[in-house]
Amino acid sequence: GTYERIQTNEKRHDELQEMAITFNEMMDLLEENYRKQESFVQNASHELKTPLTVVESYANLLKRHGKERPDLFDESVEAIHEEAIRMKELTQQLLTLARRGEVWDVQPEELDVGPFIQEAADSFAKAYKRPVHVQLIEPFSIETDPAKLRQLLYIFLDNARKYSEKDLRIEVQHPHIRVVDRGIGIPDEDIAKVFDRFYRVDKARSRKTGGFGLGLSLAKELAEAIHAEVRIESEEGTGTTAILTLSEFSFSPAILKEKGEDS
Ligand code: ADP
């Protein structure tokens, strides 16, 4: 949509003029948000449409030839099942994104990062039967939201697992946490874009591994919520490192008050 803008006059420097400028800036923001939302809905619908089309055509096949062709029957049921799982995964991720308010509900506590990472790595390794080596180069404690930190770690580990066959490694070195893989890597021209929603380097490949291009966009938001930074370093064919840099920044005015920093 396009909204009206208020005419501004550079020669005037009064309150009305300032309000007009602020109003126009707000309109810019609104329009940008609207466009983002629109493309989000388009992308999401497209992602759902692809598996639905597969389900529909296999269901049609079954309806017509299912009874006399047992080979076709097995193949169709298999494909329908696979696509159903995919759609379920996507709707789960979309729901997570829809509950974005939760991302900004930050509950910080003092956290000993070394043992925390070790524990998260162990449970991930167990769940996916992939060894994850934790290297405590320079362990540290920090005030942060453990649930969010764990979510971030899982997003990085999940990518490392999907795009690499070899063992995974996490390095803890104040104030960074690095998730290192020796997998297929990311081409230079794509690195900046992997944080965009629905962005995948290789669409065909990603379909097999089951990604929707949503993980890293969520990671970026989670990181922002805990005042951390995320960065990806990668070399095609060599591997990828996801780097989370935590900061000492305190989280809420209440906490600042406790520490007496606002007096
Ligand atoms: P997805 O669910 O598709 O993995 P992400 O947002 O997590 O979505 O990542 C976006 C894209 O970035 C992926 O589709 C993949 O192409 C690329 N990518 C992310 N992490 C890695 C990695 N560790 N190694 C290689 N490619 C990666």
Coordinates of C-alpha atoms and ligand atoms in Angstrom, one line a residue:
G1 CA 0.0 0.0 0.0
T2 CA 1.0 3.6 -0.4
Y3 CA 0.2 6.2 2.2
E4 CA 0.1 9.9 1.8
R5 CA 3.1 11.9 3.0
I6 CA 3.0 15.3 4.6
Q7 CA 4.6 18.0 2.6
T8 CA 7.6 19.3 4.4
N9 CA 9.4 22.6 4.0
E10 CA 13.1 22.7 4.6
K11 CA 13.1 26.4 5.4
R12 CA 10.8 25.9 8.4
H13 CA 12.2 24.7 11.7
D14 CA 9.3 24.6 14.0
E15 CA 7.5 21.9 15.9
L16 CA 5.0 21.3 13.2
Q17 CA 7.7 20.7 10.7
E18 CA 9.4 18.2 13.1
M19 CA 6.2 16.4 13.6
A20 CA 5.7 16.2 9.8
I21 CA 9.1 14.7 9.4
T22 CA 8.5 12.1 12.2
F23 CA 5.2 11.2 10.7
N24 CA 6.7 10.6 7.3
E25 CA 9.4 8.5 8.8
M26 CA 6.8 6.4 10.6
M27 CA 5.0 5.9 7.3
D28 CA 8.2 4.7 5.7
L29 CA 8.6 2.1 8.5
L30 CA 5.0 1.0 8.2
E31 CA 5.3 0.5 4.5
E32 CA 8.5 -1.4 4.8
N33 CA 6.9 -3.7 7.4
Y34 CA 3.9 -4.2 5.2
R35 CA 6.1 -5.2 2.3
K36 CA 8.1 -7.6 4.4
Q37 CA 4.9 -9.2 5.7
E38 CA 3.5 -9.5 2.2
S39 CA 6.6 -11.3 0.9
F40 CA 6.6 -13.5 4.0
V41 CA 3.1 -14.7 3.4
Q42 CA 4.0 -15.3 -0.3
N43 CA 7.1 -17.3 0.5
A44 CA 5.3 -19.3 3.2
S45 CA 2.4 -20.1 0.8
H46 CA 4.8 -21.1 -1.9
E47 CA 6.7 -23.5 0.5
L48 CA 3.4 -25.1 1.5
K49 CA 2.1 -25.4 -2.1
T50 CA 5.0 -27.5 -3.3
P51 CA 4.5 -30.4 -0.9
L52 CA 0.7 -30.1 -1.3
T53 CA 1.0 -30.5 -5.1
V54 CA 3.1 -33.6 -4.6
V55 CA 0.5 -35.0 -2.2
E56 CA -2.3 -34.2 -4.5
S57 CA -0.8 -35.9 -7.6
Y58 CA 0.1 -39.0 -5.7
A59 CA -3.4 -39.2 -4.2
N60 CA -4.8 -38.9 -7.7
L61 CA -2.5 -41.8 -8.9
L62 CA -3.6 -43.9 -6.0
K63 CA -7.3 -43.2 -6.7
R64 CA -6.9 -44.3 -10.3
H65 CA -4.4 -47.2 -10.2
G66 CA -3.8 -47.9 -6.5
K67 CA -5.7 -51.2 -6.4
E68 CA -4.1 -52.9 -9.4
R69 CA -0.6 -51.6 -8.9
P70 CA 1.0 -52.5 -5.5
D71 CA 4.4 -51.0 -6.5
L72 CA 2.7 -47.7 -7.2
F73 CA 0.9 -48.0 -3.9
D74 CA 4.1 -48.2 -1.8
E75 CA 5.8 -45.4 -3.7
S76 CA 2.8 -43.1 -3.3
V77 CA 2.3 -43.7 0.4
E78 CA 6.0 -43.1 1.0
A79 CA 6.0 -39.8 -0.9
I80 CA 2.8 -38.6 0.7
H81 CA 4.2 -39.5 4.1
E82 CA 7.5 -37.6 3.4
E83 CA 5.7 -34.5 2.2
A84 CA 3.3 -34.5 5.2
I85 CA 6.4 -34.5 7.5
R86 CA 7.8 -31.6 5.6
M87 CA 4.6 -29.6 5.9
K88 CA 4.4 -30.3 9.6
E89 CA 8.0 -29.1 10.1
L90 CA 7.2 -25.9 8.1
T91 CA 4.1 -25.2 10.0
Q92 CA 5.9 -25.7 13.3
Q93 CA 8.6 -23.2 12.2
L94 CA 6.0 -20.7 11.0
L95 CA 4.3 -21.0 14.4
T96 CA 7.6 -20.3 16.1
L97 CA 8.0 -17.2 13.9
A98 CA 4.4 -16.1 14.6
R99 CA 5.0 -16.3 18.3
R100 CA 7.8 -13.8 17.8
G101 CA 6.8 -11.9 21.0
E102 CA 8.4 -14.7 22.9
V103 CA 11.8 -14.0 21.3
W104 CA 11.8 -10.6 23.0
D105 CA 10.7 -12.0 26.4
V106 CA 14.2 -12.2 27.7
Q107 CA 15.0 -13.9 31.1
P108 CA 18.6 -13.3 31.9
E109 CA 20.6 -15.1 34.6
E110 CA 24.2 -15.5 35.4
L111 CA 25.5 -18.4 33.3
D112 CA 28.7 -20.4 33.4
V113 CA 28.9 -20.8 29.6
G114 CA 31.4 -23.7 29.5
P115 CA 29.4 -26.4 31.3
F116 CA 26.2 -25.0 29.7
I117 CA 27.6 -25.5 26.2
Q118 CA 29.0 -28.9 27.1
E119 CA 25.6 -30.1 28.3
A120 CA 23.8 -28.8 25.3
A121 CA 26.3 -30.3 22.9
D122 CA 26.0 -33.7 24.6
S123 CA 22.3 -33.8 24.4
F124 CA 22.4 -32.7 20.7
A125 CA 25.1 -35.3 20.0
K126 CA 22.9 -38.0 21.6
A127 CA 19.8 -37.0 19.8
Y128 CA 21.4 -37.0 16.3
K129 CA 24.1 -39.5 16.9
R130 CA 26.7 -37.0 15.8
P131 CA 29.8 -36.4 17.9
V132 CA 30.2 -32.7 19.0
H133 CA 33.5 -31.8 20.5
V134 CA 33.6 -28.9 22.9
Q135 CA 36.8 -26.9 23.2
L136 CA 37.0 -24.6 26.2
I137 CA 39.7 -22.2 24.9
E138 CA 38.7 -19.4 27.2
P139 CA 35.6 -20.2 29.2
F140 CA 33.5 -17.4 30.8
S141 CA 30.4 -16.5 32.7
I142 CA 27.9 -14.0 31.5
E143 CA 24.4 -12.7 32.2
T144 CA 22.2 -14.1 29.5
D145 CA 19.0 -15.9 28.7
P146 CA 19.9 -19.7 28.8
A147 CA 16.8 -20.8 26.8
K148 CA 17.7 -18.4 24.0
L149 CA 21.3 -19.3 24.0
R150 CA 20.3 -23.0 23.7
Q151 CA 18.0 -22.3 20.8
L152 CA 20.8 -20.4 19.0
L153 CA 23.2 -23.3 19.6
Y154 CA 20.7 -25.8 18.2
I155 CA 20.1 -23.8 15.1
F156 CA 23.8 -23.6 14.4
L157 CA 24.4 -27.3 15.3
D158 CA 21.4 -28.3 13.2
N159 CA 22.9 -26.6 10.1
A160 CA 26.3 -27.9 10.8
R161 CA 24.8 -31.4 11.0
K162 CA 22.8 -31.0 7.8
Y163 CA 25.6 -29.5 5.7
S164 CA 28.5 -31.6 6.9
E165 CA 29.2 -35.3 7.3
K166 CA 32.1 -35.0 9.7
D167 CA 32.3 -34.5 13.5
L168 CA 31.2 -31.1 14.8
R169 CA 33.1 -28.7 17.1
I170 CA 32.2 -25.9 19.4
E171 CA 34.8 -23.4 20.6
V172 CA 34.2 -21.4 23.7
Q173 CA 36.5 -18.3 23.8
H174 CA 35.4 -15.2 25.6
P175 CA 33.2 -13.5 24.4
H176 CA 32.6 -15.9 21.5
I177 CA 30.9 -19.2 20.9
R178 CA 31.8 -20.8 17.6
V179 CA 30.1 -23.7 15.9
V180 CA 32.5 -25.2 13.4
D181 CA 31.9 -27.7 10.7
R182 CA 34.0 -29.1 7.9
G183 CA 31.1 -29.5 5.4
I184 CA 30.2 -28.1 2.0
G185 CA 30.6 -24.5 3.0
I186 CA 28.8 -21.5 1.6
P187 CA 29.8 -19.5 -1.6
D188 CA 31.0 -16.0 -0.9
E189 CA 28.1 -14.3 -2.7
D190 CA 25.6 -16.1 -0.5
I191 CA 27.0 -15.5 2.9
A192 CA 25.3 -12.2 3.5
K193 CA 21.9 -13.5 2.4
V194 CA 21.7 -16.7 4.5
F195 CA 20.2 -14.6 7.3
D196 CA 17.2 -13.6 5.1
R197 CA 14.0 -15.5 5.6
F198 CA 13.5 -18.4 3.3
Y199 CA 16.9 -18.0 1.8
R200 CA 18.6 -21.2 0.8
V201 CA 21.9 -21.5 -1.1
D202 CA 20.9 -24.5 -3.1
K203 CA 17.1 -25.0 -3.3
A204 CA 17.3 -28.5 -4.7
R205 CA 19.8 -29.7 -2.1
S206 CA 17.9 -28.0 0.7
R207 CA 14.7 -29.8 -0.2
K208 CA 16.5 -33.1 0.4
T209 CA 18.0 -32.1 3.7
G210 CA 14.7 -30.5 4.8
G211 CA 15.6 -26.9 5.4
F212 CA 13.2 -24.0 4.7
G213 CA 15.8 -21.2 5.1
L214 CA 14.2 -20.0 8.3
G215 CA 16.7 -21.1 10.9
L216 CA 19.3 -18.4 10.6
S217 CA 16.7 -15.6 10.3
L218 CA 15.4 -16.7 13.6
A219 CA 18.9 -17.0 15.0
K220 CA 19.5 -13.3 14.0
E221 CA 16.4 -12.2 16.0
L222 CA 17.2 -14.4 19.0
A223 CA 20.7 -12.9 19.0
E224 CA 19.4 -9.4 18.8
A225 CA 17.1 -10.1 21.8
I226 CA 20.0 -11.1 24.0
H227 CA 22.3 -8.3 22.7
A228 CA 24.6 -10.8 20.9
E229 CA 25.9 -10.8 17.4
V230 CA 25.9 -13.6 14.9
R231 CA 28.2 -13.9 12.0
I232 CA 29.0 -16.7 9.5
E233 CA 32.4 -17.4 8.1
S234 CA 32.6 -20.0 5.4
E235 CA 34.6 -21.3 2.6
E236 CA 33.0 -23.4 -0.1
G237 CA 34.2 -27.0 0.1
T238 CA 36.1 -26.5 3.4
G239 CA 33.5 -25.7 6.0
T240 CA 31.5 -23.1 7.9
T241 CA 31.8 -21.4 11.3
A242 CA 28.9 -19.7 12.9
I243 CA 30.1 -17.2 15.5
L244 CA 28.0 -15.9 18.3
T245 CA 29.5 -13.0 20.2
L246 CA 27.9 -12.3 23.6
S247 CA 28.0 -8.9 25.2
E248 CA 28.1 -7.8 28.9
F249 CA 25.2 -5.6 28.2
S250 CA 22.5 -5.9 30.9
F251 CA 19.0 -6.6 29.8
S252 CA 16.2 -4.8 31.6
P253 CA 15.8 -1.5 33.4
A254 CA 15.0 -3.6 36.5
I255 CA 18.4 -5.2 36.3
L256 CA 20.1 -1.9 35.7
K257 CA 18.4 -0.6 38.7
E258 CA 19.6 -3.5 40.9
K259 CA 23.1 -2.8 39.9
G260 CA 22.7 0.8 40.6
E261 CA 23.8 1.8 37.1
D262 CA 21.1 4.3 36.5
S263 CA 21.9 6.5 39.5
Ligands
ADP1 P1 17.8 -24.1 6.4 O1 16.7 -24.6 7.3 O2 17.5 -24.2 5.0 O3 19.1 -24.7 6.8 P2 18.9 -21.6 7.5 O4 18.3 -20.2 7.5 O5 19.4 -22.2 8.7 O6 17.9 -22.5 6.7 O7 20.2 -21.5 6.5 C1 20.0 -20.8 5.2 C2 20.9 -21.5 4.2 O8 22.3 -21.2 4.5 C3 20.8 -23.0 4.1 O9 19.7 -23.4 3.3 C4 22.2 -23.4 3.6 O10 22.1 -23.2 2.2 C5 23.1 -22.3 4.2 N1 23.8 -22.8 5.4 C6 23.5 -22.5 6.7 N2 24.4 -23.1 7.5 C7 25.3 -23.8 6.8 C8 26.4 -24.6 7.0 N3 26.8 -24.8 8.3 N4 27.1 -25.2 6.0 C9 26.6 -24.9 4.7 N5 25.6 -24.2 4.4 C10 24.9 -23.6 5.4

